Amino acid sequence: MILAAALSASAQPASVNFDPAAKVFRLDGGGTSYAFGVNAHGELQQLYWGGRLGAADTFPQAVPMPDWASFDSSYTNTPQEYAGWGAGLFVEPGLKVTWADGNRDLVLHYESHKLSANGVDVVLKDIKRPVYVTLHYAIDGETGILARSATIENRGTEAVTVEQAAAAAWTLPPASYTLNYLTGRWAGEWSLTQEALHPGARVIESRRGSTGHQANPWFAIQAGESSEDHGEVWFGALGWSGSWRITVEQDQLDEVKVTGGFNPFDFGYVLHPGQSLETPVFYGGHTAHGLGGASRLLHRFELAQILPRTAATAKQPLPKPRPVIYNSWEATEMNVNLAGQSALAEKAAALGIDRFVMDDGWFGQRKTDHAGLGDWYVNPEKFPNGLKPLIDKVHSLKMDFGLWVEPEMVNPDSDLYRKHPEWVLNFPGRPRNEQRTQLVLNLARPDVRAYVLGFLDKLLNENDIAFLKWDYNRNWSEPGWDQLPPTEQKKVYVEFTRNLYAILAELRHRHPNVEIESCSGGGGRVDLGILHYTDEVWPSDNTDPFDRLTQQDGFSYAYTPQVMMAWVTDSPHWLNHRATSLSYRMLSSMQGSLGIGANIGKWGDEEMATARRLIAAYHDVQPTIVQGDLFRLISPRDGSEFSATQTVSRDKGQSVVFAFVHSTQKGRLFPTLKLKGLDPAAQYALSAIEGKARTGTPAVASGAWWMNHGLDMDQEFRGDFQASAFRLDRK
Ligand code: DGJ
């Protein structure tokens, strides 16, 4: 029986059913169905997560799993949607609490539910005590991606401490699976790690107070022989920019559970009577079209449902493609001043750049990274008349202006720290470990939150700034919050991140056309939580165009190219000392949202002309690249000799192909690229953005030709670090 059917924001139908006789909930969206029900014990049990079922198909009431001898009880064997730690639960719990009297047993049973337009809230309650958990489900009609989270509420008269709280648990039936996740380090983010799932738990996490470069809160689980293009994949991502944990566990009966939410390490959140705790959102989806299908769904979902809009794009279904930026960091580092930045701005404008961004160094006594963070006044020696002369200059060159900030940090050598040493995360009497000579302001404190919001608001009120690059260059240490009683301090893990989101939301509210980038020394804060409030991210400080190919490949499994900023910088590259042509560097960056970060002051006529030509070509096809459907034709991973990607616009009217040769060996020719996602019956004209197709390649051919016969590169497309790009336009 359909009790609610609704259109999601993407104007696609989602449907939500509840069968009162069988006590089964069913949510359908896109190509996916998800079902769970109340079993005879009163537990909420998952029934199905997979391809979309027939509208008339029904489920019988959920049947709990039996005991397995005297060691594994039904409670631990049953695939619960959100199990309390109690009653002999040995698998990962959804929730673990301790009451003031020492009781730590929690068994959650169904209490009630409320259907909404595209989801349902299900209330669970402990069998004895007034702890209530509301599980929130919402399904996206276009992609079938579910958003799940929980609200934990203390309706009793005693305090209860939440020691572990997941957003959701997902279950897959016993089968052979491969787990995919993303790992890395500073300047080495976005390695796709793939491994067979075995009995036991694989933990992917950050204990750092923020998302982290070392692991990203995303997973994809492939069934059996699933590949890039085929087979079932279940995938998910956490919307949380604080410490997080995803546990992928093959249990004693070979079922696979994916549980994710706040990281329980060093965690504790006291709920006083009447208080509640909201978990982050854990998004999950399913596809039958391999890892490629999974990322295409995620990209669509992120564009339509996650990313913020400015006032100018509030009514658009998708955010606008990112302006092509120039950023001064690699050119000048902290040696910024009016004359130098103005000269760079003139050259940037001559390239066809849309946005000029001044990076670190413009404020306080910032000459090196030893001083200045926290003092957000314009440095009077570098900019004697404030920022206005530079901003006016940038505007006169028909670009808008962006500025770097690092709001959550303070250098001990700053007026702010001298005035408020108590504002940093610390344990009194213990050392305060500095990284990059800086300490982390405790954003959980109301006074720090007010200060950060206040100076950013003032900066935006006083200057015509279109864009903030919001940086965050270290992780936490000594995470004490000595304003609070010892038992309450660990809630810093929640309140810090909530205040970060609140500041971002308030700034966007007060300055509805300002855009923001999330940067954390590169890709240290990229997740679906921060992406609600920021328009783009800086994926890595590593701008080596060859390394970027694998990093961008890894990034693309989880995040849309729309948010993936990619700068062209100087050669040889500072990190790997690798020399590459400007054309190669340009094409590597054109796979995402393009920027230039080189010292263009030194560029001669030839480099200026190449960059100007390719920026113009990029502008022409940018919506297809960053908002189209991405096909990873040849992965650059594992030292591949070649790599190639293709994107196809939603209406299949245009496609863009990038091809890269790493180092030709034994004279091997670039493989024929069998394109994907085109309309087989339509005619497409091929034109080169850079490079050449093989002699004899038709100028116009059907989608069927490009997909079945394929596209051949010129025979001379060989050597080291070569790049070509093509566009196909429907006739
Ligand atoms: C780290 C960022 O990732 C860089 O792009 C640059 O903004 C520096 N911080 C500035 O300190």
PDB file of C-alpha atoms in Angstrom, residues 463-699:
ATOM      1  CA  ASN A 463      35.651  44.436   0.927  1.00  0.00           C
ATOM      2  CA  ASP A 464      34.110  43.294  -2.321  1.00  0.00           C
ATOM      3  CA  ILE A 465      35.196  39.679  -1.994  1.00  0.00           C
ATOM      4  CA  ALA A 466      33.532  37.019  -4.143  1.00  0.00           C
ATOM      5  CA  PHE A 467      35.353  33.999  -2.785  1.00  0.00           C
ATOM      6  CA  LEU A 468      37.118  32.720   0.319  1.00  0.00           C
ATOM      7  CA  LYS A 469      39.693  29.965   0.219  1.00  0.00           C
ATOM      8  CA  TRP A 470      39.195  28.568   3.737  1.00  0.00           C
ATOM      9  CA  ASP A 471      42.349  26.729   4.792  1.00  0.00           C
ATOM     10  CA  TYR A 472      43.080  24.486   7.804  1.00  0.00           C
ATOM     11  CA  ASN A 473      46.692  23.439   8.079  1.00  0.00           C
ATOM     12  CA  ARG A 474      47.050  21.038  10.958  1.00  0.00           C
ATOM     13  CA  ASN A 475      45.231  18.381  12.952  1.00  0.00           C
ATOM     14  CA  TRP A 476      44.365  18.451  16.625  1.00  0.00           C
ATOM     15  CA  SER A 477      46.550  17.663  19.571  1.00  0.00           C
ATOM     16  CA  GLU A 478      45.754  17.962  23.307  1.00  0.00           C
ATOM     17  CA  PRO A 479      42.023  18.395  22.533  1.00  0.00           C
ATOM     18  CA  GLY A 480      41.020  19.722  25.945  1.00  0.00           C
ATOM     19  CA  TRP A 481      38.182  22.190  26.504  1.00  0.00           C
ATOM     20  CA  ASP A 482      38.967  23.398  29.999  1.00  0.00           C
ATOM     21  CA  GLN A 483      35.957  25.709  30.226  1.00  0.00           C
ATOM     22  CA  LEU A 484      33.784  22.651  30.773  1.00  0.00           C
ATOM     23  CA  PRO A 485      33.692  20.097  33.610  1.00  0.00           C
ATOM     24  CA  PRO A 486      35.951  17.092  32.865  1.00  0.00           C
ATOM     25  CA  THR A 487      32.991  14.798  32.090  1.00  0.00           C
ATOM     26  CA  GLU A 488      31.708  17.168  29.393  1.00  0.00           C
ATOM     27  CA  GLN A 489      34.928  18.033  27.577  1.00  0.00           C
ATOM     28  CA  LYS A 490      34.860  15.274  25.003  1.00  0.00           C
ATOM     29  CA  LYS A 491      31.892  16.789  23.301  1.00  0.00           C
ATOM     30  CA  VAL A 492      34.443  19.093  21.664  1.00  0.00           C
ATOM     31  CA  TYR A 493      34.466  16.527  18.822  1.00  0.00           C
ATOM     32  CA  VAL A 494      30.862  17.393  18.028  1.00  0.00           C
ATOM     33  CA  GLU A 495      30.587  21.050  18.966  1.00  0.00           C
ATOM     34  CA  PHE A 496      33.705  22.186  17.083  1.00  0.00           C
ATOM     35  CA  THR A 497      32.422  20.802  13.795  1.00  0.00           C
ATOM     36  CA  ARG A 498      28.857  21.976  14.403  1.00  0.00           C
ATOM     37  CA  ASN A 499      30.141  25.503  15.037  1.00  0.00           C
ATOM     38  CA  LEU A 500      32.241  25.362  11.878  1.00  0.00           C
ATOM     39  CA  TYR A 501      29.100  24.489   9.913  1.00  0.00           C
ATOM     40  CA  ALA A 502      27.096  27.168  11.732  1.00  0.00           C
ATOM     41  CA  ILE A 503      29.663  29.864  10.891  1.00  0.00           C
ATOM     42  CA  LEU A 504      29.745  28.813   7.242  1.00  0.00           C
ATOM     43  CA  ALA A 505      25.949  28.775   7.071  1.00  0.00           C
ATOM     44  CA  GLU A 506      25.644  32.192   8.718  1.00  0.00           C
ATOM     45  CA  LEU A 507      28.279  33.730   6.446  1.00  0.00           C
ATOM     46  CA  ARG A 508      26.501  32.388   3.391  1.00  0.00           C
ATOM     47  CA  HIS A 509      23.233  33.721   4.750  1.00  0.00           C
ATOM     48  CA  ARG A 510      24.664  37.205   5.337  1.00  0.00           C
ATOM     49  CA  HIS A 511      26.677  37.204   2.084  1.00  0.00           C
ATOM     50  CA  PRO A 512      24.564  35.083  -0.267  1.00  0.00           C
ATOM     51  CA  ASN A 513      26.803  35.507  -3.300  1.00  0.00           C
ATOM     52  CA  VAL A 514      30.069  34.646  -1.619  1.00  0.00           C
ATOM     53  CA  GLU A 515      31.594  31.318  -2.614  1.00  0.00           C
ATOM     54  CA  ILE A 516      33.914  29.271  -0.430  1.00  0.00           C
ATOM     55  CA  GLU A 517      36.569  26.603  -0.988  1.00  0.00           C
ATOM     56  CA  SER A 518      37.356  23.956   1.605  1.00  0.00           C
ATOM     57  CA  CYS A 519      41.116  23.469   1.776  1.00  0.00           C
ATOM     58  CA  SER A 520      43.094  21.729   4.479  1.00  0.00           C
ATOM     59  CA  GLY A 521      46.691  21.730   3.345  1.00  0.00           C
ATOM     60  CA  GLY A 522      45.194  20.204   0.187  1.00  0.00           C
ATOM     61  CA  GLY A 523      42.528  17.509   0.573  1.00  0.00           C
ATOM     62  CA  GLY A 524      42.366  17.212   4.354  1.00  0.00           C
ATOM     63  CA  ARG A 525      38.745  18.345   4.668  1.00  0.00           C
ATOM     64  CA  VAL A 526      36.728  16.922   1.798  1.00  0.00           C
ATOM     65  CA  ASP A 527      33.467  15.217   2.712  1.00  0.00           C
ATOM     66  CA  LEU A 528      29.741  15.497   2.145  1.00  0.00           C
ATOM     67  CA  GLY A 529      29.362  17.528   5.362  1.00  0.00           C
ATOM     68  CA  ILE A 530      31.597  20.431   4.381  1.00  0.00           C
ATOM     69  CA  LEU A 531      30.293  20.271   0.808  1.00  0.00           C
ATOM     70  CA  HIS A 532      26.895  21.470   2.051  1.00  0.00           C
ATOM     71  CA  TYR A 533      28.566  24.790   2.802  1.00  0.00           C
ATOM     72  CA  THR A 534      31.438  25.068   0.328  1.00  0.00           C
ATOM     73  CA  ASP A 535      31.355  25.285  -3.451  1.00  0.00           C
ATOM     74  CA  GLU A 536      34.645  23.544  -4.194  1.00  0.00           C
ATOM     75  CA  VAL A 537      37.629  21.874  -2.560  1.00  0.00           C
ATOM     76  CA  TRP A 538      41.378  21.911  -2.953  1.00  0.00           C
ATOM     77  CA  PRO A 539      42.161  18.205  -3.454  1.00  0.00           C
ATOM     78  CA  SER A 540      45.909  18.324  -2.830  1.00  0.00           C
ATOM     79  CA  ASP A 541      48.914  20.602  -2.427  1.00  0.00           C
ATOM     80  CA  ASN A 542      50.532  18.254  -4.916  1.00  0.00           C
ATOM     81  CA  THR A 543      50.058  19.995  -8.252  1.00  0.00           C
ATOM     82  CA  ASP A 544      52.401  17.730 -10.226  1.00  0.00           C
ATOM     83  CA  PRO A 545      50.300  17.051 -13.324  1.00  0.00           C
ATOM     84  CA  PHE A 546      51.292  13.403 -13.522  1.00  0.00           C
ATOM     85  CA  ASP A 547      50.595  12.670  -9.849  1.00  0.00           C
ATOM     86  CA  ARG A 548      47.351  14.576 -10.237  1.00  0.00           C
ATOM     87  CA  LEU A 549      46.116  12.052 -12.815  1.00  0.00           C
ATOM     88  CA  THR A 550      46.000   9.278 -10.210  1.00  0.00           C
ATOM     89  CA  GLN A 551      44.815  11.634  -7.503  1.00  0.00           C
ATOM     90  CA  GLN A 552      42.009  12.937  -9.713  1.00  0.00           C
ATOM     91  CA  ASP A 553      41.121   9.368 -10.659  1.00  0.00           C
ATOM     92  CA  GLY A 554      40.846   8.430  -6.958  1.00  0.00           C
ATOM     93  CA  PHE A 555      38.959  11.626  -6.105  1.00  0.00           C
ATOM     94  CA  SER A 556      36.436  10.951  -8.858  1.00  0.00           C
ATOM     95  CA  TYR A 557      35.212   7.731  -7.224  1.00  0.00           C
ATOM     96  CA  ALA A 558      33.698   9.788  -4.443  1.00  0.00           C
ATOM     97  CA  TYR A 559      33.386  13.403  -5.578  1.00  0.00           C
ATOM     98  CA  THR A 560      32.218  15.278  -8.651  1.00  0.00           C
ATOM     99  CA  PRO A 561      34.835  16.991 -10.884  1.00  0.00           C
ATOM    100  CA  GLN A 562      32.808  20.183 -10.351  1.00  0.00           C
ATOM    101  CA  VAL A 563      34.379  20.601  -6.890  1.00  0.00           C
ATOM    102  CA  MET A 564      37.833  19.328  -7.881  1.00  0.00           C
ATOM    103  CA  MET A 565      40.058  22.396  -8.270  1.00  0.00           C
ATOM    104  CA  ALA A 566      43.115  21.714 -10.384  1.00  0.00           C
ATOM    105  CA  TRP A 567      45.862  24.284 -10.945  1.00  0.00           C
ATOM    106  CA  VAL A 568      48.470  24.413 -13.639  1.00  0.00           C
ATOM    107  CA  THR A 569      51.778  25.208 -11.931  1.00  0.00           C
ATOM    108  CA  ASP A 570      55.415  25.558 -12.913  1.00  0.00           C
ATOM    109  CA  SER A 571      57.745  22.981 -14.414  1.00  0.00           C
ATOM    110  CA  PRO A 572      59.940  21.325 -13.205  1.00  0.00           C
ATOM    111  CA  HIS A 573      57.529  20.658 -10.361  1.00  0.00           C
ATOM    112  CA  TRP A 574      58.663  21.542  -6.834  1.00  0.00           C
ATOM    113  CA  LEU A 575      57.658  18.185  -5.386  1.00  0.00           C
ATOM    114  CA  ASN A 576      58.860  15.558  -7.855  1.00  0.00           C
ATOM    115  CA  HIS A 577      61.230  17.764  -9.892  1.00  0.00           C
ATOM    116  CA  ARG A 578      59.458  16.427 -12.971  1.00  0.00           C
ATOM    117  CA  ALA A 579      59.498  18.521 -16.159  1.00  0.00           C
ATOM    118  CA  THR A 580      56.346  18.507 -18.282  1.00  0.00           C
ATOM    119  CA  SER A 581      55.033  20.599 -21.148  1.00  0.00           C
ATOM    120  CA  LEU A 582      52.490  23.334 -20.528  1.00  0.00           C
ATOM    121  CA  SER A 583      50.040  21.508 -22.769  1.00  0.00           C
ATOM    122  CA  TYR A 584      50.301  18.358 -20.606  1.00  0.00           C
ATOM    123  CA  ARG A 585      49.869  20.401 -17.436  1.00  0.00           C
ATOM    124  CA  MET A 586      46.867  22.234 -18.865  1.00  0.00           C
ATOM    125  CA  LEU A 587      45.086  19.056 -19.958  1.00  0.00           C
ATOM    126  CA  SER A 588      45.714  17.328 -16.641  1.00  0.00           C
ATOM    127  CA  SER A 589      44.054  20.267 -14.831  1.00  0.00           C
ATOM    128  CA  MET A 590      41.261  20.587 -17.386  1.00  0.00           C
ATOM    129  CA  GLN A 591      39.868  17.245 -16.131  1.00  0.00           C
ATOM    130  CA  GLY A 592      38.472  19.162 -13.160  1.00  0.00           C
ATOM    131  CA  SER A 593      37.705  22.809 -12.351  1.00  0.00           C
ATOM    132  CA  LEU A 594      40.623  24.607 -13.939  1.00  0.00           C
ATOM    133  CA  GLY A 595      42.922  27.078 -12.272  1.00  0.00           C
ATOM    134  CA  ILE A 596      46.327  28.557 -12.934  1.00  0.00           C
ATOM    135  CA  GLY A 597      48.762  28.643 -10.028  1.00  0.00           C
ATOM    136  CA  ALA A 598      52.055  29.189 -11.855  1.00  0.00           C
ATOM    137  CA  ASN A 599      54.328  32.193 -11.659  1.00  0.00           C
ATOM    138  CA  ILE A 600      52.811  33.680 -14.795  1.00  0.00           C
ATOM    139  CA  GLY A 601      54.937  36.766 -14.313  1.00  0.00           C
ATOM    140  CA  LYS A 602      57.675  34.730 -15.917  1.00  0.00           C
ATOM    141  CA  TRP A 603      55.610  33.344 -18.763  1.00  0.00           C
ATOM    142  CA  GLY A 604      56.639  34.388 -22.261  1.00  0.00           C
ATOM    143  CA  ASP A 605      54.466  34.893 -25.328  1.00  0.00           C
ATOM    144  CA  GLU A 606      54.357  31.224 -26.249  1.00  0.00           C
ATOM    145  CA  GLU A 607      53.209  30.048 -22.834  1.00  0.00           C
ATOM    146  CA  MET A 608      50.669  32.862 -22.621  1.00  0.00           C
ATOM    147  CA  ALA A 609      49.277  31.928 -26.028  1.00  0.00           C
ATOM    148  CA  THR A 610      49.028  28.199 -25.213  1.00  0.00           C
ATOM    149  CA  ALA A 611      47.305  28.850 -21.902  1.00  0.00           C
ATOM    150  CA  ARG A 612      44.954  31.469 -23.395  1.00  0.00           C
ATOM    151  CA  ARG A 613      43.945  29.096 -26.178  1.00  0.00           C
ATOM    152  CA  LEU A 614      43.316  26.171 -23.839  1.00  0.00           C
ATOM    153  CA  ILE A 615      41.446  28.263 -21.254  1.00  0.00           C
ATOM    154  CA  ALA A 616      39.124  29.444 -24.048  1.00  0.00           C
ATOM    155  CA  ALA A 617      38.662  25.846 -25.244  1.00  0.00           C
ATOM    156  CA  TYR A 618      37.978  24.772 -21.664  1.00  0.00           C
ATOM    157  CA  HIS A 619      35.372  27.488 -21.112  1.00  0.00           C
ATOM    158  CA  ASP A 620      33.514  26.140 -24.164  1.00  0.00           C
ATOM    159  CA  VAL A 621      33.148  22.613 -22.818  1.00  0.00           C
ATOM    160  CA  GLN A 622      33.427  23.117 -19.056  1.00  0.00           C
ATOM    161  CA  PRO A 623      29.808  22.213 -18.160  1.00  0.00           C
ATOM    162  CA  THR A 624      30.247  18.849 -19.890  1.00  0.00           C
ATOM    163  CA  ILE A 625      33.524  18.132 -18.073  1.00  0.00           C
ATOM    164  CA  VAL A 626      32.418  19.084 -14.588  1.00  0.00           C
ATOM    165  CA  GLN A 627      28.717  18.236 -14.633  1.00  0.00           C
ATOM    166  CA  GLY A 628      28.459  15.486 -17.232  1.00  0.00           C
ATOM    167  CA  ASP A 629      28.616  11.733 -16.713  1.00  0.00           C
ATOM    168  CA  LEU A 630      32.205  10.619 -16.173  1.00  0.00           C
ATOM    169  CA  PHE A 631      33.575   7.418 -17.697  1.00  0.00           C
ATOM    170  CA  ARG A 632      37.049   6.348 -16.562  1.00  0.00           C
ATOM    171  CA  LEU A 633      38.113   4.673 -19.822  1.00  0.00           C
ATOM    172  CA  ILE A 634      41.661   3.736 -18.793  1.00  0.00           C
ATOM    173  CA  SER A 635      42.781   4.139 -15.218  1.00  0.00           C
ATOM    174  CA  PRO A 636      46.164   5.792 -14.577  1.00  0.00           C
ATOM    175  CA  ARG A 637      46.569   3.649 -11.467  1.00  0.00           C
ATOM    176  CA  ASP A 638      49.260   1.039 -10.871  1.00  0.00           C
ATOM    177  CA  GLY A 639      51.825   2.661 -13.182  1.00  0.00           C
ATOM    178  CA  SER A 640      49.599   2.366 -16.250  1.00  0.00           C
ATOM    179  CA  GLU A 641      51.332   3.383 -19.475  1.00  0.00           C
ATOM    180  CA  PHE A 642      48.155   5.206 -20.584  1.00  0.00           C
ATOM    181  CA  SER A 643      45.088   6.813 -19.110  1.00  0.00           C
ATOM    182  CA  ALA A 644      41.891   8.298 -20.485  1.00  0.00           C
ATOM    183  CA  THR A 645      38.616   9.774 -19.280  1.00  0.00           C
ATOM    184  CA  GLN A 646      35.447  10.783 -21.070  1.00  0.00           C
ATOM    185  CA  THR A 647      32.537  12.909 -19.945  1.00  0.00           C
ATOM    186  CA  VAL A 648      29.149  13.113 -21.621  1.00  0.00           C
ATOM    187  CA  SER A 649      26.683  15.940 -21.082  1.00  0.00           C
ATOM    188  CA  ARG A 650      23.352  14.966 -19.527  1.00  0.00           C
ATOM    189  CA  ASP A 651      21.546  15.470 -22.847  1.00  0.00           C
ATOM    190  CA  LYS A 652      24.222  13.432 -24.670  1.00  0.00           C
ATOM    191  CA  GLY A 653      24.802  16.416 -26.946  1.00  0.00           C
ATOM    192  CA  GLN A 654      28.493  16.787 -26.179  1.00  0.00           C
ATOM    193  CA  SER A 655      31.371  14.649 -24.992  1.00  0.00           C
ATOM    194  CA  VAL A 656      34.950  15.458 -24.020  1.00  0.00           C
ATOM    195  CA  VAL A 657      37.821  12.946 -24.077  1.00  0.00           C
ATOM    196  CA  PHE A 658      41.221  13.288 -22.384  1.00  0.00           C
ATOM    197  CA  ALA A 659      44.061  10.900 -23.186  1.00  0.00           C
ATOM    198  CA  PHE A 660      47.475  10.778 -21.497  1.00  0.00           C
ATOM    199  CA  VAL A 661      50.616   8.804 -22.280  1.00  0.00           C
ATOM    200  CA  HIS A 662      52.845   8.234 -19.292  1.00  0.00           C
ATOM    201  CA  SER A 663      55.979   6.731 -20.950  1.00  0.00           C
ATOM    202  CA  THR A 664      55.720   4.825 -24.183  1.00  0.00           C
ATOM    203  CA  GLN A 665      57.350   1.412 -24.011  1.00  0.00           C
ATOM    204  CA  LYS A 666      58.344  -0.771 -26.965  1.00  0.00           C
ATOM    205  CA  GLY A 667      56.686   1.609 -29.385  1.00  0.00           C
ATOM    206  CA  ARG A 668      53.203   0.668 -28.192  1.00  0.00           C
ATOM    207  CA  LEU A 669      50.413   2.721 -29.718  1.00  0.00           C
ATOM    208  CA  PHE A 670      47.711   4.281 -27.594  1.00  0.00           C
ATOM    209  CA  PRO A 671      44.818   1.796 -27.348  1.00  0.00           C
ATOM    210  CA  THR A 672      41.612   2.496 -29.286  1.00  0.00           C
ATOM    211  CA  LEU A 673      39.213   4.330 -26.984  1.00  0.00           C
ATOM    212  CA  LYS A 674      35.754   2.798 -27.196  1.00  0.00           C
ATOM    213  CA  LEU A 675      33.654   5.702 -26.028  1.00  0.00           C
ATOM    214  CA  LYS A 676      30.659   5.368 -23.747  1.00  0.00           C
ATOM    215  CA  GLY A 677      27.364   6.973 -22.921  1.00  0.00           C
ATOM    216  CA  LEU A 678      26.653   8.511 -26.363  1.00  0.00           C
ATOM    217  CA  ASP A 679      23.387   8.307 -28.259  1.00  0.00           C
ATOM    218  CA  PRO A 680      24.110   5.464 -30.749  1.00  0.00           C
ATOM    219  CA  ALA A 681      21.729   6.897 -33.346  1.00  0.00           C
ATOM    220  CA  ALA A 682      22.993  10.486 -33.234  1.00  0.00           C
ATOM    221  CA  GLN A 683      25.797  11.883 -35.416  1.00  0.00           C
ATOM    222  CA  TYR A 684      28.754  13.403 -33.585  1.00  0.00           C
ATOM    223  CA  ALA A 685      31.424  15.673 -35.080  1.00  0.00           C
ATOM    224  CA  LEU A 686      34.922  15.143 -33.679  1.00  0.00           C
ATOM    225  CA  SER A 687      37.274  18.054 -33.115  1.00  0.00           C
ATOM    226  CA  ALA A 688      40.625  18.208 -31.414  1.00  0.00           C
ATOM    227  CA  ILE A 689      41.161  20.471 -28.424  1.00  0.00           C
ATOM    228  CA  GLU A 690      44.808  19.391 -28.316  1.00  0.00           C
ATOM    229  CA  GLY A 691      46.604  16.702 -30.340  1.00  0.00           C
ATOM    230  CA  LYS A 692      45.400  14.752 -33.361  1.00  0.00           C
ATOM    231  CA  ALA A 693      43.260  11.749 -34.117  1.00  0.00           C
ATOM    232  CA  ARG A 694      44.692   9.038 -36.381  1.00  0.00           C
ATOM    233  CA  THR A 695      44.723   9.824 -40.093  1.00  0.00           C
ATOM    234  CA  GLY A 696      41.480   8.615 -41.626  1.00  0.00           C
ATOM    235  CA  THR A 697      39.369   9.133 -38.494  1.00  0.00           C
ATOM    236  CA  PRO A 698      35.959  10.360 -39.677  1.00  0.00           C
ATOM    237  CA  ALA A 699      35.116  13.980 -38.989  1.00  0.00           C
TER     238      ALA A 699
END
